[in-house]
Coordinates of C-alpha atoms and ligand atoms in Angstrom, one line a residue:
M6 CA 11.4 6.7 -25.6
K7 CA 11.1 6.7 -22.0
C8 CA 8.9 4.5 -19.5
H9 CA 6.2 6.6 -17.9
F10 CA 4.9 4.1 -15.0
C11 CA 7.8 4.9 -12.7
E12 CA 9.4 8.0 -11.4
R13 CA 12.9 6.3 -12.4
R14 CA 11.6 7.2 -16.0
C15 CA 13.8 4.8 -17.4
D16 CA 14.7 5.3 -21.3
L17 CA 14.2 2.6 -23.1
A18 CA 16.6 2.8 -26.2
D19 CA 19.0 1.2 -23.2
G20 CA 16.9 -2.1 -23.7
R21 CA 14.7 -2.0 -20.9
S22 CA 13.7 -0.8 -18.1
F23 CA 14.5 -0.8 -14.2
C24 CA 12.5 -2.6 -13.1
G25 CA 13.0 -5.5 -16.4
N26 CA 8.9 -5.5 -17.1
F27 CA 9.3 -3.0 -20.1
A28 CA 10.9 -2.5 -23.2
E29 CA 10.5 -0.7 -26.6
E30 CA 8.4 -1.4 -29.3
N31 CA 7.5 -0.5 -32.5
G32 CA 7.6 2.8 -30.6
K33 CA 5.2 2.3 -28.1
I34 CA 5.7 0.7 -24.4
K35 CA 5.6 -3.1 -24.5
E36 CA 4.8 -4.8 -21.4
R37 CA 7.5 -7.9 -21.8
W38 CA 6.2 -10.8 -19.4
P39 CA 2.0 -9.9 -19.4
D40 CA -0.4 -12.0 -17.4
Q41 CA 2.4 -13.1 -15.8
W42 CA 2.0 -14.0 -12.3
C43 CA 5.1 -15.2 -9.0
T44 CA 1.7 -16.6 -6.9
Y45 CA -2.3 -16.7 -6.3
S46 CA -3.7 -17.3 -3.1
P47 CA -6.0 -16.2 -0.4
S48 CA -5.2 -15.0 2.6
R49 CA -7.0 -12.7 5.5
I50 CA -7.2 -9.1 4.4
E51 CA -5.9 -8.4 8.0
S52 CA -3.2 -10.2 7.2
V53 CA -1.8 -7.5 4.2
P54 CA -2.6 -5.8 6.4
F55 CA -5.5 -3.5 5.4
Y56 CA -7.5 -2.8 8.7
H57 CA -10.0 -0.5 7.4
A58 CA -11.3 -1.7 4.3
Y59 CA -13.5 -5.1 4.4
P60 CA -13.3 -6.4 7.7
G61 CA -12.8 -10.0 8.0
S62 CA -12.8 -10.2 4.0
R63 CA -10.6 -13.4 2.3
S64 CA -8.3 -11.3 -0.7
M65 CA -7.0 -13.1 -3.2
I66 CA -3.0 -12.4 -2.9
I67 CA -1.4 -11.6 -6.6
G68 CA 1.8 -10.6 -7.5
T69 CA 4.8 -10.1 -9.9
A70 CA 9.2 -9.8 -10.3
G71 CA 10.9 -7.1 -10.2
C72 CA 10.7 -3.8 -8.7
N73 CA 11.6 -0.5 -8.8
F74 CA 13.3 0.3 -5.9
R75 CA 16.5 -1.6 -4.4
C76 CA 15.8 -1.5 -0.5
R77 CA 18.4 -3.1 1.6
Y78 CA 16.0 -4.7 3.7
C79 CA 13.4 -6.3 1.6
S80 CA 11.8 -9.4 2.4
Y81 CA 10.8 -10.1 -0.5
G82 CA 13.9 -9.7 -2.5
F83 CA 14.1 -13.1 -4.1
I84 CA 11.6 -11.8 -6.5
A85 CA 10.9 -7.9 -6.2
C86 CA 14.5 -7.3 -7.0
K87 CA 15.4 -9.6 -9.8
D88 CA 15.4 -9.4 -13.3
P89 CA 12.3 -11.2 -14.2
A90 CA 13.4 -13.0 -16.9
Q91 CA 16.1 -15.1 -14.0
L92 CA 12.3 -16.4 -12.9
Q93 CA 10.4 -17.2 -15.7
D94 CA 10.7 -20.9 -14.5
V95 CA 9.0 -20.0 -10.9
M96 CA 6.2 -17.7 -12.5
Y97 CA 2.5 -18.4 -13.3
T98 CA 1.1 -17.2 -16.9
I99 CA -2.8 -17.2 -16.1
A100 CA -4.9 -15.3 -18.2
P101 CA -7.1 -12.4 -16.3
E102 CA -10.3 -13.5 -16.8
K103 CA -9.0 -17.3 -15.5
L104 CA -8.0 -15.3 -12.4
V105 CA -10.9 -13.1 -11.5
A106 CA -12.5 -16.6 -12.1
M107 CA -9.9 -18.8 -9.5
A108 CA -10.4 -15.7 -7.3
K109 CA -14.4 -16.3 -6.9
K110 CA -13.6 -20.1 -7.2
M111 CA -11.5 -19.8 -3.6
G112 CA -14.1 -17.5 -2.4
C113 CA -12.4 -14.2 -2.3
H114 CA -13.9 -11.3 -1.5
N115 CA -11.4 -9.0 -3.3
I116 CA -8.2 -9.3 -4.9
V117 CA -4.9 -7.7 -3.4
F118 CA -1.7 -7.4 -5.6
N119 CA 1.2 -7.7 -2.9
V120 CA 5.0 -8.5 -2.9
N121 CA 6.2 -6.7 -5.5
E122 CA 5.2 -3.0 -6.4
P123 CA 2.1 -3.2 -9.2
A124 CA 3.2 -0.2 -11.3
V125 CA 5.6 -2.2 -12.7
S126 CA 2.6 -4.4 -14.1
L127 CA 0.0 -2.1 -14.7
P128 CA -1.2 -3.1 -18.2
S129 CA -2.0 -6.9 -16.7
L130 CA -3.7 -5.6 -14.0
Q131 CA -5.9 -3.1 -16.1
R132 CA -6.8 -6.2 -18.0
V133 CA -7.6 -8.2 -14.4
K134 CA -10.0 -4.7 -13.7
K135 CA -11.9 -5.4 -16.4
Y136 CA -12.6 -8.8 -15.6
A137 CA -13.0 -8.5 -11.8
E138 CA -15.2 -5.1 -12.3
K139 CA -17.8 -7.5 -13.7
Q140 CA -17.6 -9.3 -11.0
D141 CA -18.3 -7.5 -8.5
I142 CA -14.8 -8.2 -7.0
P143 CA -13.0 -5.2 -5.5
M144 CA -9.5 -5.0 -5.9
G145 CA -6.6 -3.2 -3.9
C146 CA -2.9 -2.8 -3.7
L147 CA 0.5 -2.1 -1.6
T148 CA 2.6 0.4 -3.7
N149 CA 5.5 2.1 -2.8
G150 CA 4.0 5.4 -4.4
Y151 CA 7.3 6.0 -6.4
I152 CA 4.9 6.3 -9.7
T153 CA 4.6 9.5 -12.2
P154 CA 1.2 11.3 -11.8
E155 CA 0.0 8.8 -14.8
A156 CA 0.9 5.5 -13.4
T157 CA -1.3 7.2 -10.1
Q158 CA -3.7 8.0 -12.4
M159 CA -4.3 4.6 -13.8
M160 CA -3.6 2.6 -10.1
A161 CA -6.5 4.9 -9.0
E162 CA -8.7 3.5 -11.3
I163 CA -7.7 -0.6 -11.0
F164 CA -7.4 -0.2 -6.9
S165 CA -10.2 1.4 -5.2
F166 CA -8.1 0.6 -1.9
V167 CA -4.4 1.6 -1.7
H168 CA -1.7 0.7 1.0
I169 CA 1.2 2.9 0.8
G170 CA 4.9 2.4 2.3
L171 CA 6.3 5.7 3.5
K172 CA 9.4 4.2 4.8
G173 CA 11.0 6.9 6.6
F174 CA 11.0 11.0 6.2
S175 CA 13.7 12.4 4.2
D176 CA 15.6 12.3 0.9
A177 CA 18.2 10.6 2.9
F178 CA 17.0 7.7 3.7
Y179 CA 15.1 7.2 0.2
K180 CA 19.1 7.8 -1.4
E181 CA 21.0 5.2 1.4
F182 CA 18.4 2.8 1.9
V183 CA 15.8 2.6 -1.1
G184 CA 18.1 3.8 -3.5
I185 CA 16.1 6.7 -5.3
P186 CA 16.9 10.1 -5.0
H187 CA 14.2 11.8 -3.8
I188 CA 10.5 11.4 -1.4
A189 CA 8.9 14.3 -2.8
P190 CA 6.9 12.1 -5.6
I191 CA 5.8 10.0 -3.0
L192 CA 4.1 12.4 -1.0
R193 CA 2.6 13.7 -4.0
N194 CA 1.1 10.5 -4.3
I195 CA -0.1 9.9 -1.1
E196 CA -2.2 12.8 -1.6
T197 CA -4.2 12.1 -5.2
F198 CA -4.8 9.1 -3.8
S199 CA -6.3 10.3 -1.0
R200 CA -9.1 12.0 -2.8
T201 CA -9.7 9.3 -4.8
C202 CA -9.5 5.7 -2.9
H203 CA -9.1 4.5 0.3
V204 CA -5.8 4.6 1.4
E205 CA -4.0 3.3 4.5
I206 CA 0.3 3.9 5.1
A207 CA 2.6 1.4 6.2
S208 CA 5.8 2.8 7.4
P209 CA 8.8 -0.2 8.5
V210 CA 11.2 1.0 11.4
I211 CA 14.7 0.3 11.5
E212 CA 16.4 1.3 15.2
D213 CA 18.5 4.3 15.0
V214 CA 18.0 4.5 11.0
N215 CA 14.7 5.8 10.7
D216 CA 13.2 5.4 13.7
H217 CA 13.3 9.2 14.8
E218 CA 11.3 10.0 11.5
L219 CA 8.5 8.8 12.6
F220 CA 6.3 11.6 14.2
D221 CA 7.2 14.0 11.3
I222 CA 5.1 10.5 9.1
A223 CA 2.8 11.2 11.7
R224 CA 2.4 15.1 11.1
F225 CA 2.3 14.4 7.4
I226 CA -0.6 12.0 7.5
H227 CA -3.0 14.2 9.9
D228 CA -2.1 16.9 7.9
I229 CA -3.6 14.9 4.4
R230 CA -6.1 13.6 6.7
Q231 CA -6.5 11.9 10.7
D232 CA -8.3 9.1 10.0
I233 CA -5.8 7.2 7.4
P234 CA -5.1 4.3 9.0
W235 CA -0.9 4.2 9.7
H236 CA 0.5 0.7 10.1
V237 CA 3.9 0.7 11.8
F238 CA 6.5 -2.6 11.1
R239 CA 8.6 -3.6 13.5
L240 CA 11.5 -4.2 10.8
L241 CA 13.3 -7.6 10.7
P242 CA 15.7 -6.4 8.4
E243 CA 16.1 -9.0 5.3
H244 CA 17.9 -9.5 2.4
N245 CA 21.3 -6.9 2.5
M246 CA 21.0 -6.2 6.1
K247 CA 20.5 -9.3 8.1
Q248 CA 23.0 -8.2 10.9
S249 CA 21.1 -5.2 12.2
V250 CA 19.0 -5.4 15.5
Y251 CA 15.6 -5.3 16.0
P252 CA 13.7 -2.9 17.0
N253 CA 13.0 -2.2 20.7
I254 CA 9.5 -3.1 21.3
D255 CA 9.6 -0.7 24.6
R256 CA 11.1 2.7 23.0
M257 CA 8.4 2.5 19.7
N258 CA 5.7 2.1 22.1
Q259 CA 7.0 5.4 23.8
A260 CA 7.5 6.8 20.3
L261 CA 4.0 5.8 18.5
E262 CA 2.6 7.0 21.8
T263 CA 3.1 10.5 21.2
S264 CA 1.5 10.4 17.7
R265 CA -1.3 8.9 18.9
S266 CA -2.6 13.3 19.9
L267 CA -2.2 13.2 15.7
L268 CA -4.2 10.3 14.4
P269 CA -6.8 7.8 16.1
Y270 CA -5.7 4.4 13.9
I271 CA -1.7 3.7 15.0
Y272 CA -1.0 -0.1 14.3
F273 CA 2.0 -1.7 15.3
H274 CA 3.5 -5.1 14.2
N275 CA 5.2 -8.0 13.7
F276 CA 5.3 -9.1 17.3
V277 CA 3.2 -11.6 18.5
G278 CA 1.2 -10.1 21.7
S279 CA 1.1 -6.5 20.0
R280 CA -2.0 -4.8 22.0
W281 CA -1.5 -2.2 18.9
V282 CA -3.7 -4.4 16.6
N283 CA -6.8 -3.0 17.9
T284 CA -9.1 -0.1 16.2
L285 CA -9.7 2.1 19.7
C286 CA -12.8 4.5 19.0
P287 CA -11.5 8.0 18.9
G288 CA -14.7 9.2 20.3
C289 CA -14.6 7.1 23.5
G290 CA -11.3 4.7 23.3
E291 CA -13.4 1.6 23.8
V292 CA -11.7 -0.8 21.5
V293 CA -14.8 -1.6 18.3
I294 CA -12.6 -4.0 16.6
K295 CA -10.4 -6.9 18.1
R296 CA -7.4 -8.7 16.0
F297 CA -5.1 -11.3 17.1
S298 CA -1.5 -10.7 15.6
L299 CA 0.9 -13.7 15.2
G300 CA 3.5 -11.6 14.9
C301 CA 5.3 -12.3 10.9
S302 CA 2.7 -14.6 10.3
G303 CA -0.5 -12.6 10.2
D304 CA -3.3 -11.3 11.7
R305 CA -6.8 -12.4 12.0
L306 CA -10.1 -10.3 12.6
D307 CA -11.7 -11.5 16.5
A308 CA -14.4 -9.6 17.2
F309 CA -16.2 -6.3 15.8
L310 CA -17.7 -5.0 17.5
A311 CA -19.1 -1.5 15.8
P312 CA -22.4 -2.7 13.3
D313 CA -22.5 -0.3 10.8
N314 CA -19.4 1.0 11.4
T315 CA -20.6 3.3 14.8
C316 CA -19.5 2.8 18.2
T317 CA -21.9 1.3 20.4
C318 CA -20.5 3.4 23.3
C319 CA -20.6 7.0 22.3
G320 CA -22.1 7.1 18.4
T321 CA -18.8 8.6 16.5
A322 CA -18.4 6.6 13.3
I323 CA -15.1 4.1 12.5
S324 CA -13.7 5.1 9.3
M325 CA -13.7 2.1 7.5
L326 CA -14.2 0.7 3.0
G327 CA -17.2 -1.4 3.3
T328 CA -19.3 -3.2 6.3
R329 CA -17.8 -6.5 8.1
V330 CA -18.0 -9.5 5.6
G331 CA -18.3 -13.1 6.7
W332 CA -16.4 -14.6 4.0
N333 CA -13.4 -16.0 6.1
D334 CA -16.5 -17.6 8.6
K335 CA -17.6 -19.7 5.1
Q336 CA -15.7 -23.3 4.7
T337 CA -15.9 -22.5 1.1
T338 CA -12.7 -23.8 -0.6
V339 CA -11.0 -27.0 -1.4
W340 CA -7.6 -25.3 -2.8
E341 CA -7.5 -28.7 -4.3
S342 CA -10.6 -27.7 -6.7
V343 CA -9.1 -24.8 -8.1
I344 CA -6.4 -25.7 -9.6
Ligands
ZN6 ZN1 -17.4 6.0 21.5

């Protein structure tokens, strides 16, 4: 029996899936670690980073364990690249209704699956969605996109906003640095998600490895929809690539300036003081959303200058899911009261 969640389509007769989360039981796919989470913590949505969804909102970040990728530079390798069976002492088992109740109690406007790949825990996430919907709590996620068309459909039903990693633009890159043979399913799924969900795209850049593919990525996004926000990360490699140099900021600036003609919403992360964290109006170039970046420590919304998602200078509409949410303005949560 083949697993149908990710494009690896593992043969479950071999015991368990590559990610460690699925097995076969009585002719059905069984989720091995249901309702188990590695974290449930509040964060600003700008730190995820979603820049064009519910600006100013507070998200409850959740994640599980295991992944279908083996990125050589993974920042979460200690949880994503391990067999969940070895992580049982650091996981929390929390029923979906309780997880949603905790999000509410923490004063979170939405729930975002971050850390590892959500496709490896889709049955649990479907259950969370059921309760989140009842409480009007929207759900979003970060995904690597290497999932089957069936799983893409399931995810599009769970998540209304999706951040998809486009880590390079060649089979060669994905083969060498991620451990999968083809990029095609990821490109296919970005197009599928863009038809039904709010989509943002993230591209971590490693100097002299995939920086020459940046313009091709920009052109691909432009051909789907020009208003998809594109987040380029100056990758500070971890895991098995700790010796790699950090990308040169000036060279990256130049490479991204050339892509500005294709995409109005380009952001450049992972260094303190980046001027690429503000949103500029595509019509007149004025700053319409000011953000502050703490480098790897997260971002925050500083000023939202586009009431009703419209530039006050020229009237151009700013692409946005939802409107400004004042959730982080409140002093709502006492963390201890939640537990
Ligand atoms: Zn304007």
